[in-house]
């Protein structure tokens, strides 16, 4: 990830934050449309789950300039997700739902440059998480 990619993701995320509650719900709607079989992996209050997701993405995006801090956080998250039954191929579905949610939320501001930056960042993050889950 270079600084341009990092900046693009951070700038676009700052535009998503004001609609965080809606974006969180929209993400899970998109995720379950993409793969309804994932619903049983989520227990409890989905509004709370959506808030946690938004908080996690916010924290990760804010740490893109500090990979020494971010990578261990992602590794722990990957291990936890593995214990919940998340499988490697689920990360692709999550990535698809994330990109769709960003596109819906940002509208015309979701440019090809923004899309490519998010795909690059999510790819790195999901690779770290997948690798950590396999180790545990």
PDB file of C-alpha atoms in Angstrom:
ATOM      1  CA  UNK A   1       0.000   0.000   0.000  1.00  0.00           C
ATOM      2  CA  UNK A   2       1.352   3.369  -0.913  1.00  0.00           C
ATOM      3  CA  UNK A   3       0.448   6.738   0.549  1.00  0.00           C
ATOM      4  CA  UNK A   4      -1.949   7.566  -2.286  1.00  0.00           C
ATOM      5  CA  UNK A   5      -3.946   4.380  -1.665  1.00  0.00           C
ATOM      6  CA  UNK A   6      -3.966   5.000   2.076  1.00  0.00           C
ATOM      7  CA  UNK A   7      -5.083   8.616   1.649  1.00  0.00           C
ATOM      8  CA  UNK A   8      -7.813   7.664  -0.814  1.00  0.00           C
ATOM      9  CA  UNK A   9      -9.242   5.080   1.579  1.00  0.00           C
ATOM     10  CA  UNK A  10      -9.036   7.420   4.563  1.00  0.00           C
ATOM     11  CA  UNK A  11     -10.665  10.314   2.702  1.00  0.00           C
ATOM     12  CA  UNK A  12     -13.490   8.188   1.357  1.00  0.00           C
ATOM     13  CA  UNK A  13     -14.084   6.575   4.764  1.00  0.00           C
ATOM     14  CA  UNK A  14     -14.444  10.032   6.320  1.00  0.00           C
ATOM     15  CA  UNK A  15     -17.396  10.545   3.968  1.00  0.00           C
ATOM     16  CA  UNK A  16     -18.976   7.248   5.013  1.00  0.00           C
ATOM     17  CA  UNK A  17     -18.724   7.886   8.759  1.00  0.00           C
ATOM     18  CA  UNK A  18     -21.609  10.387   8.981  1.00  0.00           C
ATOM     19  CA  UNK A  19     -23.908   7.678   7.610  1.00  0.00           C
ATOM     20  CA  UNK A  20     -22.301   4.962   9.735  1.00  0.00           C
ATOM     21  CA  UNK A  21     -25.460   3.399  11.128  1.00  0.00           C
ATOM     22  CA  UNK A  22     -27.048   3.139   7.701  1.00  0.00           C
ATOM     23  CA  UNK A  23     -23.798   1.922   6.128  1.00  0.00           C
ATOM     24  CA  UNK A  24     -23.420  -0.821   8.745  1.00  0.00           C
ATOM     25  CA  UNK A  25     -26.938  -2.085   8.134  1.00  0.00           C
ATOM     26  CA  UNK A  26     -26.486  -1.825   4.379  1.00  0.00           C
ATOM     27  CA  UNK A  27     -23.280  -3.863   4.580  1.00  0.00           C
ATOM     28  CA  UNK A  28     -25.022  -6.767   6.310  1.00  0.00           C
ATOM     29  CA  UNK A  29     -27.970  -6.539   3.906  1.00  0.00           C
ATOM     30  CA  UNK A  30     -25.481  -6.790   1.026  1.00  0.00           C
ATOM     31  CA  UNK A  31     -23.563  -9.596   2.721  1.00  0.00           C
ATOM     32  CA  UNK A  32     -26.658 -11.742   3.255  1.00  0.00           C
ATOM     33  CA  UNK A  33     -27.913 -11.075  -0.272  1.00  0.00           C
ATOM     34  CA  UNK A  34     -24.507 -12.185  -1.551  1.00  0.00           C
ATOM     35  CA  UNK A  35     -24.503 -15.325   0.620  1.00  0.00           C
ATOM     36  CA  UNK A  36     -27.545 -16.068   2.807  1.00  0.00           C
ATOM     37  CA  UNK A  37     -25.752 -19.079   4.300  1.00  0.00           C
ATOM     38  CA  UNK A  38     -23.611 -16.673   6.353  1.00  0.00           C
ATOM     39  CA  UNK A  39     -26.535 -15.532   8.527  1.00  0.00           C
ATOM     40  CA  UNK A  40     -26.107 -18.290  11.135  1.00  0.00           C
ATOM     41  CA  UNK A  41     -22.547 -17.089  11.833  1.00  0.00           C
ATOM     42  CA  UNK A  42     -23.991 -13.930  13.363  1.00  0.00           C
ATOM     43  CA  UNK A  43     -25.548 -14.279  16.779  1.00  0.00           C
ATOM     44  CA  UNK A  44     -27.338 -11.556  18.678  1.00  0.00           C
ATOM     45  CA  UNK A  45     -28.241  -7.994  17.885  1.00  0.00           C
ATOM     46  CA  UNK A  46     -27.383  -7.073  14.294  1.00  0.00           C
ATOM     47  CA  UNK A  47     -27.554  -3.331  15.048  1.00  0.00           C
ATOM     48  CA  UNK A  48     -24.797  -3.845  17.595  1.00  0.00           C
ATOM     49  CA  UNK A  49     -22.894  -6.007  15.105  1.00  0.00           C
ATOM     50  CA  UNK A  50     -23.158  -3.221  12.522  1.00  0.00           C
ATOM     51  CA  UNK A  51     -21.814  -0.682  15.041  1.00  0.00           C
ATOM     52  CA  UNK A  52     -18.916  -2.984  15.889  1.00  0.00           C
ATOM     53  CA  UNK A  53     -18.132  -3.407  12.196  1.00  0.00           C
ATOM     54  CA  UNK A  54     -18.104   0.330  11.623  1.00  0.00           C
ATOM     55  CA  UNK A  55     -15.880   0.852  14.679  1.00  0.00           C
ATOM     56  CA  UNK A  56     -13.486  -1.846  13.509  1.00  0.00           C
ATOM     57  CA  UNK A  57     -13.228  -0.425   9.995  1.00  0.00           C
ATOM     58  CA  UNK A  58     -12.740   3.068  11.419  1.00  0.00           C
ATOM     59  CA  UNK A  59      -9.928   1.852  13.665  1.00  0.00           C
ATOM     60  CA  UNK A  60      -8.270  -0.075  10.845  1.00  0.00           C
ATOM     61  CA  UNK A  61      -8.504   2.812   8.386  1.00  0.00           C
ATOM     62  CA  UNK A  62      -7.028   5.175  10.968  1.00  0.00           C
ATOM     63  CA  UNK A  63      -4.048   2.796  11.438  1.00  0.00           C
ATOM     64  CA  UNK A  64      -3.188   2.358   7.755  1.00  0.00           C
ATOM     65  CA  UNK A  65      -0.159   4.591   8.322  1.00  0.00           C
ATOM     66  CA  UNK A  66       0.925   2.456  11.299  1.00  0.00           C
ATOM     67  CA  UNK A  67       1.107  -1.139  10.092  1.00  0.00           C
ATOM     68  CA  UNK A  68       3.174  -2.209  13.109  1.00  0.00           C
ATOM     69  CA  UNK A  69       0.087  -1.519  15.219  1.00  0.00           C
ATOM     70  CA  UNK A  70      -2.538  -2.581  12.688  1.00  0.00           C
ATOM     71  CA  UNK A  71      -1.164  -6.007  11.719  1.00  0.00           C
ATOM     72  CA  UNK A  72      -1.355  -7.560  15.220  1.00  0.00           C
ATOM     73  CA  UNK A  73      -4.902  -6.227  15.592  1.00  0.00           C
ATOM     74  CA  UNK A  74      -5.883  -7.834  12.289  1.00  0.00           C
ATOM     75  CA  UNK A  75      -4.150 -11.087  13.253  1.00  0.00           C
ATOM     76  CA  UNK A  76      -6.152 -11.278  16.482  1.00  0.00           C
ATOM     77  CA  UNK A  77      -9.329 -10.447  14.615  1.00  0.00           C
ATOM     78  CA  UNK A  78      -8.591 -13.174  12.076  1.00  0.00           C
ATOM     79  CA  UNK A  79      -8.060 -15.740  14.832  1.00  0.00           C
ATOM     80  CA  UNK A  80     -11.330 -14.740  16.493  1.00  0.00           C
ATOM     81  CA  UNK A  81     -13.194 -14.940  13.199  1.00  0.00           C
ATOM     82  CA  UNK A  82     -11.744 -18.403  12.608  1.00  0.00           C
ATOM     83  CA  UNK A  83     -13.113 -19.522  15.965  1.00  0.00           C
ATOM     84  CA  UNK A  84     -16.579 -18.292  14.902  1.00  0.00           C
ATOM     85  CA  UNK A  85     -16.521 -20.542  11.843  1.00  0.00           C
ATOM     86  CA  UNK A  86     -15.431 -17.989   9.253  1.00  0.00           C
ATOM     87  CA  UNK A  87     -13.788 -19.740   6.321  1.00  0.00           C
ATOM     88  CA  UNK A  88     -11.221 -18.410   3.896  1.00  0.00           C
ATOM     89  CA  UNK A  89     -13.699 -18.006   1.027  1.00  0.00           C
ATOM     90  CA  UNK A  90     -16.002 -15.908   3.226  1.00  0.00           C
ATOM     91  CA  UNK A  91     -13.468 -13.101   3.004  1.00  0.00           C
ATOM     92  CA  UNK A  92     -14.196 -12.774  -0.721  1.00  0.00           C
ATOM     93  CA  UNK A  93     -17.909 -12.430  -0.012  1.00  0.00           C
ATOM     94  CA  UNK A  94     -17.230  -9.833   2.675  1.00  0.00           C
ATOM     95  CA  UNK A  95     -15.021  -7.908   0.244  1.00  0.00           C
ATOM     96  CA  UNK A  96     -17.760  -7.910  -2.374  1.00  0.00           C
ATOM     97  CA  UNK A  97     -20.329  -6.683   0.169  1.00  0.00           C
ATOM     98  CA  UNK A  98     -17.934  -3.989   1.395  1.00  0.00           C
ATOM     99  CA  UNK A  99     -17.250  -2.651  -2.091  1.00  0.00           C
ATOM    100  CA  UNK A 100     -20.968  -2.665  -2.926  1.00  0.00           C
ATOM    101  CA  UNK A 101     -21.762  -0.832   0.318  1.00  0.00           C
ATOM    102  CA  UNK A 102     -19.107   1.797  -0.353  1.00  0.00           C
ATOM    103  CA  UNK A 103     -20.387   2.258  -3.882  1.00  0.00           C
ATOM    104  CA  UNK A 104     -23.951   2.706  -2.628  1.00  0.00           C
ATOM    105  CA  UNK A 105     -22.915   5.057   0.171  1.00  0.00           C
ATOM    106  CA  UNK A 106     -20.510   7.235  -1.777  1.00  0.00           C
ATOM    107  CA  UNK A 107     -22.425   7.330  -5.043  1.00  0.00           C
ATOM    108  CA  UNK A 108     -20.592   9.353  -7.689  1.00  0.00           C
ATOM    109  CA  UNK A 109     -17.686   9.870  -5.297  1.00  0.00           C
ATOM    110  CA  UNK A 110     -16.935   6.156  -5.527  1.00  0.00           C
ATOM    111  CA  UNK A 111     -14.534   6.586  -8.406  1.00  0.00           C
ATOM    112  CA  UNK A 112     -12.473   3.825 -10.030  1.00  0.00           C
ATOM    113  CA  UNK A 113      -9.478   5.165  -8.054  1.00  0.00           C
ATOM    114  CA  UNK A 114     -11.441   4.836  -4.798  1.00  0.00           C
ATOM    115  CA  UNK A 115     -12.638   1.362  -5.732  1.00  0.00           C
ATOM    116  CA  UNK A 116      -9.117   0.203  -6.577  1.00  0.00           C
ATOM    117  CA  UNK A 117      -7.733   1.654  -3.337  1.00  0.00           C
ATOM    118  CA  UNK A 118     -10.336  -0.137  -1.216  1.00  0.00           C
ATOM    119  CA  UNK A 119      -9.771  -3.402  -3.064  1.00  0.00           C
ATOM    120  CA  UNK A 120      -6.025  -3.107  -2.413  1.00  0.00           C
ATOM    121  CA  UNK A 121      -6.447  -2.271   1.278  1.00  0.00           C
ATOM    122  CA  UNK A 122      -9.079  -4.929   1.877  1.00  0.00           C
ATOM    123  CA  UNK A 123      -6.894  -7.468   0.083  1.00  0.00           C
ATOM    124  CA  UNK A 124      -3.982  -6.810   2.428  1.00  0.00           C
ATOM    125  CA  UNK A 125      -6.197  -6.828   5.520  1.00  0.00           C
ATOM    126  CA  UNK A 126      -8.016 -10.019   4.579  1.00  0.00           C
ATOM    127  CA  UNK A 127      -4.731 -11.761   3.720  1.00  0.00           C
ATOM    128  CA  UNK A 128      -3.354 -10.931   7.177  1.00  0.00           C
ATOM    129  CA  UNK A 129      -6.554 -12.155   8.836  1.00  0.00           C
ATOM    130  CA  UNK A 130      -6.735 -15.365   6.787  1.00  0.00           C
ATOM    131  CA  UNK A 131      -3.121 -16.214   7.486  1.00  0.00           C
ATOM    132  CA  UNK A 132      -3.594 -15.664  11.217  1.00  0.00           C
ATOM    133  CA  UNK A 133      -6.727 -17.834  11.259  1.00  0.00           C
ATOM    134  CA  UNK A 134      -4.843 -20.718   9.632  1.00  0.00           C
ATOM    135  CA  UNK A 135      -2.105 -20.521  12.254  1.00  0.00           C
ATOM    136  CA  UNK A 136      -4.505 -20.905  15.169  1.00  0.00           C
TER     137      UNK A 136
END
